[in-house]
mmCIF file with all atom_site columns, C-alpha atoms in Angstrom:
data_model
loop_
_atom_site.group_PDB
_atom_site.id
_atom_site.type_symbol
_atom_site.label_atom_id
_atom_site.label_alt_id
_atom_site.label_comp_id
_atom_site.label_asym_id
_atom_site.label_entity_id
_atom_site.label_seq_id
_atom_site.pdbx_PDB_ins_code
_atom_site.Cartn_x
_atom_site.Cartn_y
_atom_site.Cartn_z
_atom_site.occupancy
_atom_site.B_iso_or_equiv
_atom_site.pdbx_formal_charge
_atom_site.auth_seq_id
_atom_site.auth_comp_id
_atom_site.auth_asym_id
_atom_site.auth_atom_id
_atom_site.pdbx_PDB_model_num
ATOM 1   C CA . ARG A 1 1   ? 0.091   0.078   -0.007  1.00 0.00 ? 859  ARG A CA 1
ATOM 2   C CA . HIS A 1 2   ? 2.722   2.887   1.136   1.00 0.00 ? 860  HIS A CA 1
ATOM 3   C CA . GLY A 1 3   ? 5.002   1.868   -2.397  1.00 0.00 ? 861  GLY A CA 1
ATOM 4   C CA . ILE A 1 4   ? 1.656   2.930   -4.514  1.00 0.00 ? 862  ILE A CA 1
ATOM 5   C CA . SER A 1 5   ? 0.756   6.839   -4.723  1.00 0.00 ? 863  SER A CA 1
ATOM 6   C CA . HIS A 1 6   ? -2.935  8.708   -4.459  1.00 0.00 ? 864  HIS A CA 1
ATOM 7   C CA . SER A 1 7   ? -2.025  10.500  -7.005  1.00 0.00 ? 865  SER A CA 1
ATOM 8   C CA . ASP A 1 8   ? -2.561  10.451  -10.639 1.00 0.00 ? 866  ASP A CA 1
ATOM 9   C CA . GLY A 1 9   ? 0.801   9.555   -12.951 1.00 0.00 ? 867  GLY A CA 1
ATOM 10  C CA . ALA A 1 10  ? 2.046   12.444  -14.286 1.00 0.00 ? 868  ALA A CA 1
ATOM 11  C CA . GLN A 1 11  ? 3.968   13.974  -17.124 1.00 0.00 ? 869  GLN A CA 1
ATOM 12  C CA . ARG A 1 12  ? 6.907   15.568  -15.632 1.00 0.00 ? 870  ARG A CA 1
ATOM 13  C CA . GLY A 1 13  ? 10.364  13.986  -14.342 1.00 0.00 ? 871  GLY A CA 1
ATOM 14  C CA . GLU A 1 14  ? 9.096   15.819  -11.182 1.00 0.00 ? 872  GLU A CA 1
ATOM 15  C CA . MET A 1 15  ? 6.638   17.304  -8.728  1.00 0.00 ? 873  MET A CA 1
ATOM 16  C CA . PRO A 1 16  ? 6.275   17.785  -5.160  1.00 0.00 ? 874  PRO A CA 1
ATOM 17  C CA . TYR A 1 17  ? 5.037   15.432  -3.216  1.00 0.00 ? 875  TYR A CA 1
ATOM 18  C CA . GLY A 1 18  ? 1.660   14.932  -2.017  1.00 0.00 ? 876  GLY A CA 1
ATOM 19  C CA . GLY A 1 19  ? 1.783   15.776  1.775   1.00 0.00 ? 877  GLY A CA 1
ATOM 20  C CA . GLU A 1 20  ? 3.946   14.265  4.601   1.00 0.00 ? 878  GLU A CA 1
ATOM 21  C CA . PRO A 1 21  ? 5.262   10.600  5.023   1.00 0.00 ? 879  PRO A CA 1
ATOM 22  C CA . GLU A 1 22  ? 2.325   8.041   6.089   1.00 0.00 ? 880  GLU A CA 1
ATOM 23  C CA . SER A 1 23  ? 3.531   5.745   7.508   1.00 0.00 ? 881  SER A CA 1
ATOM 24  C CA . HIS A 1 24  ? 7.504   4.169   8.454   1.00 0.00 ? 882  HIS A CA 1
ATOM 25  C CA . PHE A 1 25  ? 8.071   2.894   4.931   1.00 0.00 ? 883  PHE A CA 1
ATOM 26  C CA . GLN A 1 26  ? 7.523   5.810   2.994   1.00 0.00 ? 884  GLN A CA 1
ATOM 27  C CA . ARG A 1 27  ? 9.204   8.080   5.717   1.00 0.00 ? 885  ARG A CA 1
ATOM 28  C CA . LEU A 1 28  ? 12.926  5.096   4.108   1.00 0.00 ? 886  LEU A CA 1
ATOM 29  C CA . ILE A 1 29  ? 12.116  5.202   0.620   1.00 0.00 ? 887  ILE A CA 1
ATOM 30  C CA . ARG A 1 30  ? 12.173  9.196   0.281   1.00 0.00 ? 888  ARG A CA 1
ATOM 31  C CA . GLY A 1 31  ? 15.344  9.499   1.927   1.00 0.00 ? 889  GLY A CA 1
ATOM 32  C CA . ASN A 1 32  ? 16.981  12.976  3.171   1.00 0.00 ? 890  ASN A CA 1
ATOM 33  C CA . GLN A 1 33  ? 16.149  14.673  0.388   1.00 0.00 ? 891  GLN A CA 1
ATOM 34  C CA . TYR A 1 34  ? 17.382  18.304  1.071   1.00 0.00 ? 892  TYR A CA 1
ATOM 35  C CA . GLN A 1 35  ? 14.621  19.437  -0.999  1.00 0.00 ? 893  GLN A CA 1
ATOM 36  C CA . PRO A 1 36  ? 12.303  16.591  -1.218  1.00 0.00 ? 894  PRO A CA 1
ATOM 37  C CA . VAL A 1 37  ? 11.353  16.072  -4.666  1.00 0.00 ? 895  VAL A CA 1
ATOM 38  C CA . LEU A 1 38  ? 8.905   12.835  -6.214  1.00 0.00 ? 896  LEU A CA 1
ATOM 39  C CA . ARG A 1 39  ? 10.913  11.543  -9.561  1.00 0.00 ? 897  ARG A CA 1
ATOM 40  C CA . ASP A 1 40  ? 9.035   9.541   -12.682 1.00 0.00 ? 898  ASP A CA 1
ATOM 41  C CA . HIS A 1 41  ? 5.692   9.189   -11.466 1.00 0.00 ? 899  HIS A CA 1
ATOM 42  C CA . ILE A 1 42  ? 5.041   9.120   -14.902 1.00 0.00 ? 900  ILE A CA 1
ATOM 43  C CA . CYS A 1 43  ? 3.015   5.870   -17.057 1.00 0.00 ? 901  CYS A CA 1
ATOM 44  C CA . LYS A 1 44  ? 3.137   4.751   -19.590 1.00 0.00 ? 902  LYS A CA 1
ATOM 45  C CA . GLU A 1 45  ? 0.465   6.697   -22.387 1.00 0.00 ? 903  GLU A CA 1
ATOM 46  C CA . MET A 1 46  ? -2.259  3.619   -23.500 1.00 0.00 ? 904  MET A CA 1
ATOM 47  C CA . ALA A 1 47  ? -4.707  4.284   -27.080 1.00 0.00 ? 905  ALA A CA 1
ATOM 48  C CA . PRO A 1 48  ? -7.403  5.001   -26.964 1.00 0.00 ? 906  PRO A CA 1
ATOM 49  C CA . LEU A 1 49  ? -9.024  1.298   -25.522 1.00 0.00 ? 907  LEU A CA 1
ATOM 50  C CA . VAL A 1 50  ? -6.588  0.213   -23.443 1.00 0.00 ? 908  VAL A CA 1
ATOM 51  C CA . GLU A 1 51  ? -7.350  3.718   -21.632 1.00 0.00 ? 909  GLU A CA 1
ATOM 52  C CA . ALA A 1 52  ? -10.887 2.582   -21.326 1.00 0.00 ? 910  ALA A CA 1
ATOM 53  C CA . ARG A 1 53  ? -11.150 -1.344  -20.627 1.00 0.00 ? 911  ARG A CA 1
ATOM 54  C CA . ILE A 1 54  ? -8.877  -0.659  -17.486 1.00 0.00 ? 912  ILE A CA 1
ATOM 55  C CA . ALA A 1 55  ? -11.701 2.571   -16.850 1.00 0.00 ? 913  ALA A CA 1
ATOM 56  C CA . ASN A 1 56  ? -13.924 -0.471  -17.137 1.00 0.00 ? 914  ASN A CA 1
ATOM 57  C CA . ILE A 1 57  ? -12.386 -2.494  -14.794 1.00 0.00 ? 915  ILE A CA 1
ATOM 58  C CA . PRO A 1 58  ? -13.716 -2.503  -11.089 1.00 0.00 ? 916  PRO A CA 1
ATOM 59  C CA . THR A 1 59  ? -11.631 -1.067  -8.446  1.00 0.00 ? 917  THR A CA 1
ATOM 60  C CA . ARG A 1 60  ? -12.785 -3.988  -6.010  1.00 0.00 ? 918  ARG A CA 1
ATOM 61  C CA . ALA A 1 61  ? -9.991  -6.595  -5.033  1.00 0.00 ? 919  ALA A CA 1
ATOM 62  C CA . GLY A 1 62  ? -8.803  -9.251  -7.556  1.00 0.00 ? 920  GLY A CA 1
ATOM 63  C CA . SER A 1 63  ? -11.104 -7.804  -10.358 1.00 0.00 ? 921  SER A CA 1
ATOM 64  C CA . ASP A 1 64  ? -9.312  -8.421  -14.062 1.00 0.00 ? 922  ASP A CA 1
ATOM 65  C CA . TRP A 1 65  ? -10.771 -8.477  -17.621 1.00 0.00 ? 923  TRP A CA 1
ATOM 66  C CA . ARG A 1 66  ? -13.390 -11.230 -16.468 1.00 0.00 ? 924  ARG A CA 1
ATOM 67  C CA . ASP A 1 67  ? -15.131 -8.473  -14.881 1.00 0.00 ? 925  ASP A CA 1
ATOM 68  C CA . LEU A 1 68  ? -15.330 -5.668  -17.888 1.00 0.00 ? 926  LEU A CA 1
ATOM 69  C CA . PRO A 1 69  ? -18.343 -5.215  -19.102 1.00 0.00 ? 927  PRO A CA 1
ATOM 70  C CA . ASN A 1 70  ? -19.452 -6.146  -22.291 1.00 0.00 ? 928  ASN A CA 1
ATOM 71  C CA . LEU A 1 71  ? -20.650 -3.263  -23.857 1.00 0.00 ? 929  LEU A CA 1
ATOM 72  C CA . ALA A 1 72  ? -19.582 -0.383  -26.585 1.00 0.00 ? 930  ALA A CA 1
ATOM 73  C CA . VAL A 1 73  ? -18.300 3.241   -25.567 1.00 0.00 ? 931  VAL A CA 1
ATOM 74  C CA . ARG A 1 74  ? -17.183 6.284   -26.633 1.00 0.00 ? 932  ARG A CA 1
ATOM 75  C CA . LEU A 1 75  ? -13.313 6.454   -26.670 1.00 0.00 ? 933  LEU A CA 1
ATOM 76  C CA . SER A 1 76  ? -10.771 9.029   -25.884 1.00 0.00 ? 934  SER A CA 1
ATOM 77  C CA . ASP A 1 77  ? -10.377 10.016  -29.134 1.00 0.00 ? 935  ASP A CA 1
ATOM 78  C CA . GLY A 1 78  ? -14.566 9.910   -30.263 1.00 0.00 ? 936  GLY A CA 1
ATOM 79  C CA . SER A 1 79  ? -14.714 7.377   -31.808 1.00 0.00 ? 937  SER A CA 1
ATOM 80  C CA . TYR A 1 80  ? -16.418 4.165   -30.451 1.00 0.00 ? 938  TYR A CA 1
ATOM 81  C CA . SER A 1 81  ? -15.668 0.499   -29.740 1.00 0.00 ? 939  SER A CA 1
ATOM 82  C CA . LYS A 1 82  ? -17.703 -2.927  -30.472 1.00 0.00 ? 940  LYS A CA 1
ATOM 83  C CA . LYS A 1 83  ? -19.926 -4.868  -28.360 1.00 0.00 ? 941  LYS A CA 1
ATOM 84  C CA . LEU A 1 84  ? -18.404 -8.821  -28.492 1.00 0.00 ? 942  LEU A CA 1
ATOM 85  C CA . GLN A 1 85  ? -20.276 -11.150 -29.874 1.00 0.00 ? 943  GLN A CA 1
ATOM 86  C CA . TYR A 1 86  ? -20.901 -14.966 -28.236 1.00 0.00 ? 944  TYR A CA 1
ATOM 87  C CA . THR A 1 87  ? -21.598 -16.211 -31.834 1.00 0.00 ? 945  THR A CA 1
ATOM 88  C CA . HIS A 1 88  ? -21.231 -20.153 -30.734 1.00 0.00 ? 946  HIS A CA 1
ATOM 89  C CA . HIS A 1 89  ? -21.441 -22.977 -28.348 1.00 0.00 ? 947  HIS A CA 1
ATOM 90  C CA . ASP A 1 90  ? -18.977 -23.580 -25.378 1.00 0.00 ? 948  ASP A CA 1
ATOM 91  C CA . LYS A 1 91  ? -18.293 -27.172 -25.810 1.00 0.00 ? 949  LYS A CA 1
ATOM 92  C CA . LYS A 1 92  ? -16.598 -27.292 -22.328 1.00 0.00 ? 950  LYS A CA 1
ATOM 93  C CA . ASN A 1 93  ? -17.947 -24.247 -20.329 1.00 0.00 ? 951  ASN A CA 1
ATOM 94  C CA . GLY A 1 94  ? -21.472 -24.996 -21.879 1.00 0.00 ? 952  GLY A CA 1
ATOM 95  C CA . LYS A 1 95  ? -24.326 -22.003 -22.247 1.00 0.00 ? 953  LYS A CA 1
ATOM 96  C CA . SER A 1 96  ? -24.082 -19.347 -19.697 1.00 0.00 ? 954  SER A CA 1
ATOM 97  C CA . SER A 1 97  ? -26.690 -19.290 -16.354 1.00 0.00 ? 955  SER A CA 1
ATOM 98  C CA . THR A 1 98  ? -28.892 -16.992 -18.685 1.00 0.00 ? 956  THR A CA 1
ATOM 99  C CA . GLY A 1 99  ? -28.854 -19.650 -21.537 1.00 0.00 ? 957  GLY A CA 1
ATOM 100 C CA . ALA A 1 100 ? -26.146 -17.270 -23.358 1.00 0.00 ? 958  ALA A CA 1
ATOM 101 C CA . LEU A 1 101 ? -24.000 -18.958 -25.893 1.00 0.00 ? 959  LEU A CA 1
ATOM 102 C CA . ARG A 1 102 ? -20.259 -18.268 -24.943 1.00 0.00 ? 960  ARG A CA 1
ATOM 103 C CA . GLY A 1 103 ? -18.117 -18.694 -27.890 1.00 0.00 ? 961  GLY A CA 1
ATOM 104 C CA . VAL A 1 104 ? -16.205 -16.738 -29.701 1.00 0.00 ? 962  VAL A CA 1
ATOM 105 C CA . CYS A 1 105 ? -14.873 -18.336 -32.651 1.00 0.00 ? 963  CYS A CA 1
ATOM 106 C CA . SER A 1 106 ? -15.729 -21.474 -34.092 1.00 0.00 ? 964  SER A CA 1
ATOM 107 C CA . CYS A 1 107 ? -12.702 -23.784 -32.068 1.00 0.00 ? 965  CYS A CA 1
ATOM 108 C CA . ALA A 1 108 ? -15.251 -23.343 -28.654 1.00 0.00 ? 966  ALA A CA 1
ATOM 109 C CA . THR A 1 109 ? -17.346 -26.226 -31.019 1.00 0.00 ? 967  THR A CA 1
ATOM 110 C CA . GLY A 1 110 ? -13.986 -28.516 -31.208 1.00 0.00 ? 968  GLY A CA 1
ATOM 111 C CA . LYS A 1 111 ? -14.197 -27.082 -34.796 1.00 0.00 ? 969  LYS A CA 1
ATOM 112 C CA . PRO A 1 112 ? -10.609 -25.330 -36.265 1.00 0.00 ? 970  PRO A CA 1
ATOM 113 C CA . CYS A 1 113 ? -11.062 -22.017 -35.304 1.00 0.00 ? 971  CYS A CA 1
ATOM 114 C CA . ASP A 1 114 ? -12.152 -19.960 -38.771 1.00 0.00 ? 972  ASP A CA 1
ATOM 115 C CA . PRO A 1 115 ? -9.729  -15.964 -39.542 1.00 0.00 ? 973  PRO A CA 1
ATOM 116 C CA . MET A 1 116 ? -13.691 -14.484 -40.009 1.00 0.00 ? 974  MET A CA 1
ATOM 117 C CA . ASP A 1 117 ? -15.047 -15.722 -36.246 1.00 0.00 ? 975  ASP A CA 1
ATOM 118 C CA . ARG A 1 118 ? -12.232 -12.497 -35.106 1.00 0.00 ? 976  ARG A CA 1
ATOM 119 C CA . GLN A 1 119 ? -13.856 -9.539  -33.165 1.00 0.00 ? 977  GLN A CA 1
ATOM 120 C CA . TYR A 1 120 ? -11.455 -6.235  -33.587 1.00 0.00 ? 978  TYR A CA 1
ATOM 121 C CA . ASN A 1 121 ? -12.253 -3.003  -31.212 1.00 0.00 ? 979  ASN A CA 1
ATOM 122 C CA . THR A 1 122 ? -14.323 -4.753  -29.060 1.00 0.00 ? 980  THR A CA 1
ATOM 123 C CA . LEU A 1 123 ? -14.090 -3.415  -25.145 1.00 0.00 ? 981  LEU A CA 1
ATOM 124 C CA . ILE A 1 124 ? -13.526 -7.067  -24.008 1.00 0.00 ? 982  ILE A CA 1
ATOM 125 C CA . PRO A 1 125 ? -10.325 -7.981  -26.143 1.00 0.00 ? 983  PRO A CA 1
ATOM 126 C CA . TRP A 1 126 ? -11.651 -10.733 -28.559 1.00 0.00 ? 984  TRP A CA 1
ATOM 127 C CA . CYS A 1 127 ? -8.573  -12.831 -27.553 1.00 0.00 ? 985  CYS A CA 1
ATOM 128 C CA . LEU A 1 128 ? -9.347  -13.618 -24.187 1.00 0.00 ? 986  LEU A CA 1
ATOM 129 C CA . PRO A 1 129 ? -11.883 -15.596 -24.271 1.00 0.00 ? 987  PRO A CA 1
ATOM 130 C CA . HIS A 1 130 ? -10.905 -17.698 -27.922 1.00 0.00 ? 988  HIS A CA 1
ATOM 131 C CA . THR A 1 131 ? -8.010  -18.989 -25.726 1.00 0.00 ? 989  THR A CA 1
ATOM 132 C CA . GLY A 1 132 ? -8.837  -18.605 -21.883 1.00 0.00 ? 990  GLY A CA 1
ATOM 133 C CA . ASN A 1 133 ? -9.769  -22.149 -21.961 1.00 0.00 ? 991  ASN A CA 1
ATOM 134 C CA . ARG A 1 134 ? -6.774  -23.064 -22.408 1.00 0.00 ? 992  ARG A CA 1
ATOM 135 C CA . HIS A 1 135 ? -4.775  -20.631 -20.353 1.00 0.00 ? 993  HIS A CA 1
ATOM 136 C CA . ASN A 1 136 ? -7.143  -20.395 -16.901 1.00 0.00 ? 994  ASN A CA 1
ATOM 137 C CA . HIS A 1 137 ? -8.678  -17.947 -18.594 1.00 0.00 ? 995  HIS A CA 1
ATOM 138 C CA . TRP A 1 138 ? -5.803  -15.557 -18.404 1.00 0.00 ? 996  TRP A CA 1
ATOM 139 C CA . SER A 1 139 ? -6.707  -14.465 -14.807 1.00 0.00 ? 997  SER A CA 1
ATOM 140 C CA . GLY A 1 140 ? -4.742  -11.493 -13.502 1.00 0.00 ? 998  GLY A CA 1
ATOM 141 C CA . LEU A 1 141 ? -4.717  -9.863  -16.869 1.00 0.00 ? 999  LEU A CA 1
ATOM 142 C CA . TYR A 1 142 ? -5.966  -6.612  -17.244 1.00 0.00 ? 1000 TYR A CA 1
ATOM 143 C CA . GLY A 1 143 ? -5.723  -6.971  -12.963 1.00 0.00 ? 1001 GLY A CA 1
ATOM 144 C CA . ARG A 1 144 ? -5.135  -4.149  -10.387 1.00 0.00 ? 1002 ARG A CA 1
ATOM 145 C CA . VAL A 1 145 ? -2.367  -4.207  -8.315  1.00 0.00 ? 1003 VAL A CA 1
ATOM 146 C CA . GLU A 1 146 ? -4.763  -5.078  -4.482  1.00 0.00 ? 1004 GLU A CA 1
ATOM 147 C CA . TRP A 1 147 ? -3.561  -1.632  -1.628  1.00 0.00 ? 1005 TRP A CA 1
ATOM 148 C CA . ASP A 1 148 ? -2.897  -4.677  1.137   1.00 0.00 ? 1006 ASP A CA 1
ATOM 149 C CA . GLY A 1 149 ? -1.151  -6.502  -1.427  1.00 0.00 ? 1007 GLY A CA 1
ATOM 150 C CA . PHE A 1 150 ? 1.817   -7.034  -3.497  1.00 0.00 ? 1008 PHE A CA 1
ATOM 151 C CA . PHE A 1 151 ? 3.511   -6.791  -6.498  1.00 0.00 ? 1009 PHE A CA 1
ATOM 152 C CA . SER A 1 152 ? 3.739   -10.265 -7.379  1.00 0.00 ? 1010 SER A CA 1
ATOM 153 C CA . THR A 1 153 ? 6.504   -9.535  -9.917  1.00 0.00 ? 1011 THR A CA 1
ATOM 154 C CA . THR A 1 154 ? 8.079   -6.677  -10.979 1.00 0.00 ? 1012 THR A CA 1
ATOM 155 C CA . VAL A 1 155 ? 8.318   -6.512  -15.188 1.00 0.00 ? 1013 VAL A CA 1
ATOM 156 C CA . THR A 1 156 ? 9.712   -4.442  -17.678 1.00 0.00 ? 1014 THR A CA 1
ATOM 157 C CA . ASN A 1 157 ? 7.410   -3.115  -19.525 1.00 0.00 ? 1015 ASN A CA 1
ATOM 158 C CA . PRO A 1 158 ? 3.897   -1.955  -16.977 1.00 0.00 ? 1016 PRO A CA 1
ATOM 159 C CA . GLU A 1 159 ? 1.681   -3.856  -19.929 1.00 0.00 ? 1017 GLU A CA 1
ATOM 160 C CA . PRO A 1 160 ? -2.324  -4.179  -19.481 1.00 0.00 ? 1018 PRO A CA 1
ATOM 161 C CA . MET A 1 161 ? -1.831  -7.651  -21.930 1.00 0.00 ? 1019 MET A CA 1
ATOM 162 C CA . GLY A 1 162 ? 0.803   -8.757  -20.166 1.00 0.00 ? 1020 GLY A CA 1
ATOM 163 C CA . LYS A 1 163 ? 1.621   -12.081 -18.683 1.00 0.00 ? 1021 LYS A CA 1
ATOM 164 C CA . GLN A 1 164 ? 3.271   -11.050 -16.138 1.00 0.00 ? 1022 GLN A CA 1
ATOM 165 C CA . GLY A 1 165 ? 0.824   -9.926  -13.563 1.00 0.00 ? 1023 GLY A CA 1
ATOM 166 C CA . ARG A 1 166 ? -0.905  -6.973  -12.428 1.00 0.00 ? 1024 ARG A CA 1
ATOM 167 C CA . VAL A 1 167 ? -0.138  -3.818  -13.108 1.00 0.00 ? 1025 VAL A CA 1
ATOM 168 C CA . LEU A 1 168 ? -2.787  -1.740  -13.158 1.00 0.00 ? 1026 LEU A CA 1
ATOM 169 C CA . HIS A 1 169 ? -3.009  1.319   -10.226 1.00 0.00 ? 1027 HIS A CA 1
ATOM 170 C CA . PRO A 1 170 ? -5.956  0.158   -7.446  1.00 0.00 ? 1028 PRO A CA 1
ATOM 171 C CA . GLU A 1 171 ? -7.992  2.447   -7.553  1.00 0.00 ? 1029 GLU A CA 1
ATOM 172 C CA . GLN A 1 172 ? -7.154  4.936   -11.446 1.00 0.00 ? 1030 GLN A CA 1
ATOM 173 C CA . THR A 1 173 ? -7.456  5.033   -14.714 1.00 0.00 ? 1031 THR A CA 1
ATOM 174 C CA . ARG A 1 174 ? -3.779  3.529   -14.660 1.00 0.00 ? 1032 ARG A CA 1
ATOM 175 C CA . VAL A 1 175 ? -0.876  1.173   -14.937 1.00 0.00 ? 1033 VAL A CA 1
ATOM 176 C CA . VAL A 1 176 ? 1.430   1.812   -12.001 1.00 0.00 ? 1034 VAL A CA 1
ATOM 177 C CA . SER A 1 177 ? 4.360   4.203   -13.134 1.00 0.00 ? 1035 SER A CA 1
ATOM 178 C CA . VAL A 1 178 ? 7.929   4.243   -13.065 1.00 0.00 ? 1036 VAL A CA 1
ATOM 179 C CA . ARG A 1 179 ? 8.203   5.190   -9.253  1.00 0.00 ? 1037 ARG A CA 1
ATOM 180 C CA . GLU A 1 180 ? 5.843   2.600   -7.834  1.00 0.00 ? 1038 GLU A CA 1
ATOM 181 C CA . CYS A 1 181 ? 7.826   -0.198  -9.608  1.00 0.00 ? 1039 CYS A CA 1
ATOM 182 C CA . ALA A 1 182 ? 11.059  1.023   -8.456  1.00 0.00 ? 1040 ALA A CA 1
ATOM 183 C CA . ARG A 1 183 ? 9.815   0.858   -4.584  1.00 0.00 ? 1041 ARG A CA 1
ATOM 184 C CA . SER A 1 184 ? 8.658   -2.069  -4.934  1.00 0.00 ? 1042 SER A CA 1
ATOM 185 C CA . GLN A 1 185 ? 12.269  -3.618  -5.880  1.00 0.00 ? 1043 GLN A CA 1
ATOM 186 C CA . GLY A 1 186 ? 13.470  -0.952  -2.845  1.00 0.00 ? 1044 GLY A CA 1
ATOM 187 C CA . PHE A 1 187 ? 15.130  1.924   -4.967  1.00 0.00 ? 1045 PHE A CA 1
ATOM 188 C CA . PRO A 1 188 ? 15.013  4.969   -2.828  1.00 0.00 ? 1046 PRO A CA 1
ATOM 189 C CA . ASP A 1 189 ? 13.537  7.866   -4.364  1.00 0.00 ? 1047 ASP A CA 1
ATOM 190 C CA . THR A 1 190 ? 16.460  9.711   -4.479  1.00 0.00 ? 1048 THR A CA 1
ATOM 191 C CA . TYR A 1 191 ? 17.303  6.791   -6.660  1.00 0.00 ? 1049 TYR A CA 1
ATOM 192 C CA . ARG A 1 192 ? 18.027  8.629   -10.510 1.00 0.00 ? 1050 ARG A CA 1
ATOM 193 C CA . PHE A 1 193 ? 16.482  6.456   -13.258 1.00 0.00 ? 1051 PHE A CA 1
ATOM 194 C CA . PHE A 1 194 ? 17.626  7.664   -17.669 1.00 0.00 ? 1052 PHE A CA 1
ATOM 195 C CA . GLY A 1 195 ? 16.370  7.300   -21.242 1.00 0.00 ? 1053 GLY A CA 1
ATOM 196 C CA . GLY A 1 196 ? 12.639  6.887   -21.771 1.00 0.00 ? 1054 GLY A CA 1
ATOM 197 C CA . ILE A 1 197 ? 9.699   4.929   -20.400 1.00 0.00 ? 1055 ILE A CA 1
ATOM 198 C CA . LEU A 1 198 ? 10.179  2.115   -21.356 1.00 0.00 ? 1056 LEU A CA 1
ATOM 199 C CA . ASP A 1 199 ? 14.385  2.636   -21.299 1.00 0.00 ? 1057 ASP A CA 1
ATOM 200 C CA . LYS A 1 200 ? 13.322  3.347   -17.077 1.00 0.00 ? 1058 LYS A CA 1
ATOM 201 C CA . HIS A 1 201 ? 10.860  0.619   -16.824 1.00 0.00 ? 1059 HIS A CA 1
ATOM 202 C CA . ARG A 1 202 ? 13.395  -2.009  -17.890 1.00 0.00 ? 1060 ARG A CA 1
ATOM 203 C CA . GLN A 1 203 ? 16.211  -0.869  -15.693 1.00 0.00 ? 1061 GLN A CA 1
ATOM 204 C CA . ILE A 1 204 ? 13.859  -1.589  -12.890 1.00 0.00 ? 1062 ILE A CA 1
ATOM 205 C CA . GLY A 1 205 ? 12.454  -5.099  -14.144 1.00 0.00 ? 1063 GLY A CA 1
ATOM 206 C CA . ASN A 1 206 ? 16.323  -6.670  -14.709 1.00 0.00 ? 1064 ASN A CA 1
ATOM 207 C CA . ALA A 1 207 ? 17.180  -5.190  -11.378 1.00 0.00 ? 1065 ALA A CA 1
ATOM 208 C CA . VAL A 1 208 ? 18.167  -7.841  -8.943  1.00 0.00 ? 1066 VAL A CA 1
ATOM 209 C CA . PRO A 1 209 ? 17.166  -6.260  -5.491  1.00 0.00 ? 1067 PRO A CA 1
#
């Protein structure tokens, strides 16, 4: 909890802290700076569709892509996403409790995949229910870090669709920032990273604590 900020990830390299330290960990991690400055509280920019997906992930503990509503929503660029169409019987899981189909490709019925079944620009990523039966339903993708939980692993690229672990902020519409990832590895706030955002994430993710 105390390694994750309550403030929005900014696009400035330096910014003031939002207040005094709230815990022993925060006092230690901030260090003895003459002029306390928070560095690298910056986040990767996301495509409009990815932003919309993050915004629609509930903030309750354990939420991930499986909690996304199946809706068409307006994106930040003015375009609209599409609603995912369930078009096939799911041989393994059957129908939903309401009798609705669960398959998004002919392979759900036991037949070969049909490229024509692929759907694009949907709030629920088509590829996840398509292959979910073979991959534990992609548990944790587009998942939020829990306030009282922990980082399952520190990643070199906090990608919501990545397999490394949950990378969304517990409450905000963003992935974890460079500084939040650095704190998860034990780097003090005085430690400086170099390059662009992805360079900094790689430096943190490849570090051995």
